[in-house]
XYZ file of C-alpha atoms in Angstrom:
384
model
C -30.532 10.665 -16.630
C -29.843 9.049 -13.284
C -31.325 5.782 -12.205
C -34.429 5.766 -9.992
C -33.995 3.602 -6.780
C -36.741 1.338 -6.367
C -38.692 0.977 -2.921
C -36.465 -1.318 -1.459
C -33.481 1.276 -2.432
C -35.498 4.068 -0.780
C -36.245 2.354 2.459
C -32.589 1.276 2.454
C -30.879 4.999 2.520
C -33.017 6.716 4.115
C -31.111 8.405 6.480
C -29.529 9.885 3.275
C -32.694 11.436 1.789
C -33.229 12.957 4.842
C -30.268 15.148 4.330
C -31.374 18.391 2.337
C -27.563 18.005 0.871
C -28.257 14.368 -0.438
C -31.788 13.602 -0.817
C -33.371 11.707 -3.827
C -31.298 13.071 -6.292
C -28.263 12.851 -4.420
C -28.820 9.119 -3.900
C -30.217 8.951 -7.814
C -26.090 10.460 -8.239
C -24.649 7.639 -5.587
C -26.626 5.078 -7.971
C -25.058 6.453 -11.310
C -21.705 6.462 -10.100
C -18.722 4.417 -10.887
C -15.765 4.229 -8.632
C -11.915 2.171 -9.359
C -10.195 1.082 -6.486
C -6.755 0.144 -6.748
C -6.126 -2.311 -3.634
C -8.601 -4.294 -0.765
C -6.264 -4.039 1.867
C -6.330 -1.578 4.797
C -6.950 1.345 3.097
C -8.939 -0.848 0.350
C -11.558 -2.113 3.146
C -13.310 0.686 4.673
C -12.778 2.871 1.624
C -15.062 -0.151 -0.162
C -17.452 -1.228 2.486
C -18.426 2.628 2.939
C -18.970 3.134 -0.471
C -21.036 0.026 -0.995
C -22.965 1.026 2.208
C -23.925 4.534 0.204
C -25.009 2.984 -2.556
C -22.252 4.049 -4.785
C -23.824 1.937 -8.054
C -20.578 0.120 -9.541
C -17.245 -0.477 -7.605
C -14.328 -2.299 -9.252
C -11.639 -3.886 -7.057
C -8.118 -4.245 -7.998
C -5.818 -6.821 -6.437
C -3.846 -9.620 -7.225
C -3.234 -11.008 -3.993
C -4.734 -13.829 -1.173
C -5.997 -12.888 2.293
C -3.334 -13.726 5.070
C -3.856 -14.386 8.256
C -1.452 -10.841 9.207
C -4.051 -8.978 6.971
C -6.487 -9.265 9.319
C -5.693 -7.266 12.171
C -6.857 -4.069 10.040
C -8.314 -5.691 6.447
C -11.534 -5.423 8.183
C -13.565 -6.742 4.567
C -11.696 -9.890 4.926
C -12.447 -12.738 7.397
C -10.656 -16.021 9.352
C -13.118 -18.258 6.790
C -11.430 -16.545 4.206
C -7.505 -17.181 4.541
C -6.110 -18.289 0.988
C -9.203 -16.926 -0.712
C -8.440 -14.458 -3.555
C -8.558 -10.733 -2.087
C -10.928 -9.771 -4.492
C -13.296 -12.572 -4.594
C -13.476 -12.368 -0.683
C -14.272 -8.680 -0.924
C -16.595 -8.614 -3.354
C -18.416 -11.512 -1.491
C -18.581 -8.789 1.705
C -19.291 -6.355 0.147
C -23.015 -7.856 -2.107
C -23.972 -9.023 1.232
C -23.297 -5.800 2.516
C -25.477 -4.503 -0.654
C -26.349 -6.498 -2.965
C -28.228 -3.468 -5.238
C -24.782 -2.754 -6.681
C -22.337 -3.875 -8.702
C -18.861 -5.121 -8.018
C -16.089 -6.319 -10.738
C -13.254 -7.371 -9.957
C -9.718 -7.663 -11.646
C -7.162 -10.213 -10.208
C -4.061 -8.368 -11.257
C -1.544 -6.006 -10.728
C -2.675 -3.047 -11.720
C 0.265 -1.630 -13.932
C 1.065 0.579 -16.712
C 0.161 -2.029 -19.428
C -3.490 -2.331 -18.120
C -4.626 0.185 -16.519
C -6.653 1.972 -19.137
C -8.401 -0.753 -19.662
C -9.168 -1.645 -16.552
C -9.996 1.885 -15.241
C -12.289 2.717 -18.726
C -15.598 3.712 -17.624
C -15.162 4.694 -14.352
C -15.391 8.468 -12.790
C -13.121 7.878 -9.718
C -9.695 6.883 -9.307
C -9.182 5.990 -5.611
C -6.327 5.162 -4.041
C -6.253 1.797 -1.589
C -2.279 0.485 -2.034
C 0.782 0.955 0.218
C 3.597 1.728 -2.731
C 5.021 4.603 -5.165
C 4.620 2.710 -8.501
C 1.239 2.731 -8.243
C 0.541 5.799 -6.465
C 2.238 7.977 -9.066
C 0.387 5.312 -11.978
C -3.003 6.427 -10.500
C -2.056 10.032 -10.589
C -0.636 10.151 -14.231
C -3.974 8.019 -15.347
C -6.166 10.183 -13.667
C -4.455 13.453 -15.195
C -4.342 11.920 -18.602
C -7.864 10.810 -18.614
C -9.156 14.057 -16.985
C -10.483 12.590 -14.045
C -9.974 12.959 -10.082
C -7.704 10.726 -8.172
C -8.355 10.201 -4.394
C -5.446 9.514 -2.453
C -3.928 8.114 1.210
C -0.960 6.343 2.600
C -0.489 5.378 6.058
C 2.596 4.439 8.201
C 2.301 3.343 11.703
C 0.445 6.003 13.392
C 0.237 8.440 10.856
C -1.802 8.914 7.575
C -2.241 11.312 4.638
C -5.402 12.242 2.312
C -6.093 14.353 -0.366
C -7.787 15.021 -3.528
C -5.560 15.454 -6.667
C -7.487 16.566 -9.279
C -4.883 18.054 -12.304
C -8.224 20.103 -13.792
C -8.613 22.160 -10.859
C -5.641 22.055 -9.018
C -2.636 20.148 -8.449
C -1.692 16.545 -9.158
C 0.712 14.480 -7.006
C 2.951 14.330 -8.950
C 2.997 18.915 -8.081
C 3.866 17.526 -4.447
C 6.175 14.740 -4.750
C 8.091 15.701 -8.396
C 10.560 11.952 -7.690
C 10.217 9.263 -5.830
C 12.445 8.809 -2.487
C 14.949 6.660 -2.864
C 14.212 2.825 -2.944
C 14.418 1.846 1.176
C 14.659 5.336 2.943
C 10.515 4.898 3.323
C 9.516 1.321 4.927
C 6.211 -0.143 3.508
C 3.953 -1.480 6.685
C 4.976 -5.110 6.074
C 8.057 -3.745 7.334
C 7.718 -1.098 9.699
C 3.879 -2.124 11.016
C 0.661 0.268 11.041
C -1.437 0.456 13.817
C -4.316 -1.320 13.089
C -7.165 1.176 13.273
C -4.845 3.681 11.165
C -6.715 2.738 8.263
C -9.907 2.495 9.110
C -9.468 6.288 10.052
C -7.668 7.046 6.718
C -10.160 5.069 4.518
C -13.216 6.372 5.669
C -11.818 10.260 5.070
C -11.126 8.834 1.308
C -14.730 7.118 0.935
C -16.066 10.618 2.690
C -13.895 12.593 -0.179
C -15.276 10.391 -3.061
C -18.852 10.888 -1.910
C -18.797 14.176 -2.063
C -17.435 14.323 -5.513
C -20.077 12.665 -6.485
C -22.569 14.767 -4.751
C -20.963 18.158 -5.434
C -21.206 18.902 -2.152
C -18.879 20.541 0.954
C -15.370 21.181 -0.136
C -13.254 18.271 -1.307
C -9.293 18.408 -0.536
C -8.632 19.570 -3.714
C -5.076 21.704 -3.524
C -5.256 20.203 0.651
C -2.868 17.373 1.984
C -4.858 16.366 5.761
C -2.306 14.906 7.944
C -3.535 12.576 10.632
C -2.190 11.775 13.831
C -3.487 8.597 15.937
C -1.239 9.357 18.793
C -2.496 12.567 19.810
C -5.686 12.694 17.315
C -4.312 15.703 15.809
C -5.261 16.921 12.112
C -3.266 19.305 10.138
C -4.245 20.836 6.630
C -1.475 21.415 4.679
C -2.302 24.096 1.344
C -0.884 22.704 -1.864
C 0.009 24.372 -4.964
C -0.002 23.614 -8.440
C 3.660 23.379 -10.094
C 3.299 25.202 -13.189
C 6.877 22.943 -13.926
C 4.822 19.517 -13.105
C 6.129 17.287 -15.888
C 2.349 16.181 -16.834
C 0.214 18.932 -15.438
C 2.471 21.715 -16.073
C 2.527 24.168 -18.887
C 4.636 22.048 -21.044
C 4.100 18.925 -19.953
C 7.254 16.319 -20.551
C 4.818 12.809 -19.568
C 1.932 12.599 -22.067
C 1.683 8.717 -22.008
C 2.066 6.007 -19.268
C 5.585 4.649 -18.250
C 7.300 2.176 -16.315
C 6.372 3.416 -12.748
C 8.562 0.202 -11.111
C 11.584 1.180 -12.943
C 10.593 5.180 -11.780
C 10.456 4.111 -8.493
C 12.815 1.679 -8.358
C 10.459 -0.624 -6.589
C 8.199 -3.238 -7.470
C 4.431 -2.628 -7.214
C 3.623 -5.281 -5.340
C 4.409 -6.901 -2.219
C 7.915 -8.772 -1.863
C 7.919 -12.052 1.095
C 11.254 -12.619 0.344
C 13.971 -10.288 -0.685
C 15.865 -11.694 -3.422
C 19.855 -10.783 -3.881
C 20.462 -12.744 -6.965
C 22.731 -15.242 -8.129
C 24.757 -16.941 -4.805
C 24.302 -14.332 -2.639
C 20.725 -15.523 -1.040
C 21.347 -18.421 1.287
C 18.605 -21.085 1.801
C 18.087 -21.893 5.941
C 19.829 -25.334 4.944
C 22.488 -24.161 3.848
C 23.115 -21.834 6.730
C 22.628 -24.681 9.117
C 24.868 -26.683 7.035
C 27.521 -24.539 7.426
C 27.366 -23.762 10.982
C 27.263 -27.333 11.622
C 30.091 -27.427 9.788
C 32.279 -25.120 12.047
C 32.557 -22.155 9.352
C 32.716 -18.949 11.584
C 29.727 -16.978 10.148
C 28.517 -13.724 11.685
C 24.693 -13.778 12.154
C 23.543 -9.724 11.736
C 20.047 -8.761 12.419
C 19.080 -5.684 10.465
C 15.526 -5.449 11.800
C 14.443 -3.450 14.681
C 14.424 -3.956 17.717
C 10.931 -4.255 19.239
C 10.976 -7.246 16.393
C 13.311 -9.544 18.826
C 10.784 -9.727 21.145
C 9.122 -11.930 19.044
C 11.959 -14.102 17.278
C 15.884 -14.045 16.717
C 18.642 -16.186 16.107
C 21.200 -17.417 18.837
C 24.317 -15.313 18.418
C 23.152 -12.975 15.734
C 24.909 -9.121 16.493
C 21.250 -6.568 16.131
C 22.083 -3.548 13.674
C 18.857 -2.155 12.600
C 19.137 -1.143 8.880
C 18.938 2.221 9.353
C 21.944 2.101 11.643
C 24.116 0.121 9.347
C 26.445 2.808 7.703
C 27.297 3.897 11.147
C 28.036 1.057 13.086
C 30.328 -0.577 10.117
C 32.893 -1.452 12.624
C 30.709 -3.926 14.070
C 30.228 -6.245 10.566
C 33.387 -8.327 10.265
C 35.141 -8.047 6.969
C 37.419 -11.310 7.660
C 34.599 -13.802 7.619
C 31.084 -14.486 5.854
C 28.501 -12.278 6.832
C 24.751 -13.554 6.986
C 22.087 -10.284 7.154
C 18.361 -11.268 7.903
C 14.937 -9.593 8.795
C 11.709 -10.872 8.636
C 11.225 -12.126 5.107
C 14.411 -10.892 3.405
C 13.680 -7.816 2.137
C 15.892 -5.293 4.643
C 18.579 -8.120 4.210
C 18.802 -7.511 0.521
C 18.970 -4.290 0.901
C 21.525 -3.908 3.846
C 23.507 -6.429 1.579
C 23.701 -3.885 -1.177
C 25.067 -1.178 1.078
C 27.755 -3.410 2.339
C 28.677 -4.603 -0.963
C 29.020 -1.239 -1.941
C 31.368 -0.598 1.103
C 33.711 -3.216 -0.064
C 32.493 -6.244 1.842
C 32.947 -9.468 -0.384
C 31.567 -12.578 1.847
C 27.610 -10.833 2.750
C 24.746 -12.763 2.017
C 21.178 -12.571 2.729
C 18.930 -15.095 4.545
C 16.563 -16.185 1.901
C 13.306 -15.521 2.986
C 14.181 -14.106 6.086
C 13.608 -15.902 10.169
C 10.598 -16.151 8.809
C 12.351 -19.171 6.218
C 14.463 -20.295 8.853
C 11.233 -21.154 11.411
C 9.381 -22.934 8.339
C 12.560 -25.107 7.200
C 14.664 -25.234 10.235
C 13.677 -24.386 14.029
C 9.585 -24.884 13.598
C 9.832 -23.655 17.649
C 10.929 -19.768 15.920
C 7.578 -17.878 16.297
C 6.815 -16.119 12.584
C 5.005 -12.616 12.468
């Protein structure tokens, strides 16, 4: 039996029980509900602060990170007062003053294989607030294995995806993307940007999706993938398919138990500030100075785009954008030490790999990226 809302409740949504598809009972439904959300970020905020606005009863938040000053141009739950605070703790502090009828728990972790049962028992939506594969394809396998629907987006610079996968009725994501891409071919936004209202687009579809679940009502994007457009406002429905192959939702399903989604993906589920090649090949910002005070004839190679010198770069350095590397080869020197950087070392690592694997032997990366070199070395270097 649902819980009643008291009189405060009632005078509190009552634009919603004026709406013959909602009403009393619908908002009784809002009340009884439980919803999971796996990140508070920029899909995490409005996806959270629309669902506490509805009244959705208990909402647990799943993070492991602090709030950044870059977060905030679209991590709309977070706030200036709240830099170095706990993701988590600042959102649920947003969101019980936003309603405090509800409940929020919170788990200060990375939300992997090992935990997530546990963390997700009890709750009747899966939804879907990160910005990587591991945990994307985690959520999906959990929700298929524990029967329950998993509401999904991703966003990259203008653009953003949504959909309902929901194995019981339809397909699962795992029906539309059977691998992973390979680790690097798809940027995360800390390295290719999002436009900061993206989100807030995205998110609200989700929160609109998991409402209506619990309602019953209109027709969720089950078997639907919505692409979105900010550039030219445009929204496509794409019709999905259920792979009667799917390794868990198939007819002889291969995956009946979680696995190691970072070793899947070949990515870490969570976010990386700086890139690490292992054993001598990261150089500290020192060291670099060192030796070019020293008179060693290092090549400097930027691998990040271009729009990204217009905020910092380092006299000398030759600009090859990672995803031009493998054809401008000639320009990398093969008869000296080669130093790669980006912003925090994660494109370097990666651009050092492909070199390495082309037969280069002196490439390192910038530990940490300019972003290093402006905190130990040239404090005038603006970071982003």
């Amino acid at each position: 039996m649902a819980p009643e809302l008291t009189q405060e409740e009632i005078l509190r949504y009552s634009r919603h029980l004026l709406i013959p598809e909602v009403g009393l009972e619908g908002q009784e439904k809002l009340k009884a509900a439980s919803v999971l959300i796996v990140g508070t970020g920029g899909l995490g905020s409005p996806i959270a602060l629309y669902l506490a606005a509805a009244g959705v009863g208990r909402i647990g938040l799943v993070d492991y990170d602090v709030v950044d000053s870059s977060n905030l141009q679209r991590q709309i739950i977070h706030g200036s007062e709240r830099v170095g605070q706990l993701k988590v703790d600042s959102a649920r502090q947003r969101l019980l003053d936003l309603n405090p009828f509800i409940q929020i728990d919170t788990y200060n972790e990375v939300f992997s294989s090992q935990n997530a049962w546990q963390i997700a028992e009890g709750y009747d939506i899966l939804v879907d607030g990160s910005d990587n594969f591991p945990t994307r394809y985690l959520l999906n396998d959990l929700a298929v294995l524990s029967g329950r629907p998993y509401v999904y987006g991703s966003i990259f610079r203008f653009e953003g995806q949504v959909s309902v996968f929901d194995a019981r009725k339809g397909a699962c994501y795992r029906c539309l993307f059977p691998e992973p891409p390979p680790p690097g071919e798809v940027p995360s936004c800390a390295e290719g940007g999002v436009f900061g209202v993206l989100p807030g687009t995205v998110g609200t579809m989700q929160a609109a999706e998991v409402i209506k679940l619990i309602l019953g009502i209109g027709e969720p994007l089950i078997d639907k993938l919505l692409l979105f457009d900010a550039l030219d406002v445009s929204l496509q429905s794409v019709r999905l398919r259920k792979n009667p192959k799917c390794r868990i939702c198939g007819e002889q399903p291969e995956i009946t138990q979680l696995i190691d989604y970072e070793a899947f993906c070949g990515v870490p589920a969570r976010d990386v500030h700086a890139g690490l090649a292992g054993g001598d090949l990261d150089l500290e910002p020192v060291e670099i100075l060192r030796r070019l005070q020293q008179g060693q004839a290092l090549q400097l190679v930027d691998v990040r785009d271009p729009v990204e010198q217009q905020v910092s770069t380092l006299p000398g350095a030759v600009l090859i954008p990672l995803p031009e590397l493998m054809q401008r080869l000639d320009e990398v020197d093969r008869d000296r030490p080669v130093v790669l950087f980006c912003r925090t070392g994660v494109r370097s690592v990666r651009a050092l790999r492909l070199l390495a694997a082309q037969g280069y032997s002196q490439v390192y990366s910038l530990k940490g990226g300019i972003n290093a070199w402006a905190d130990q070395v040239d404090p005038t270097i603006r970071k982003y």
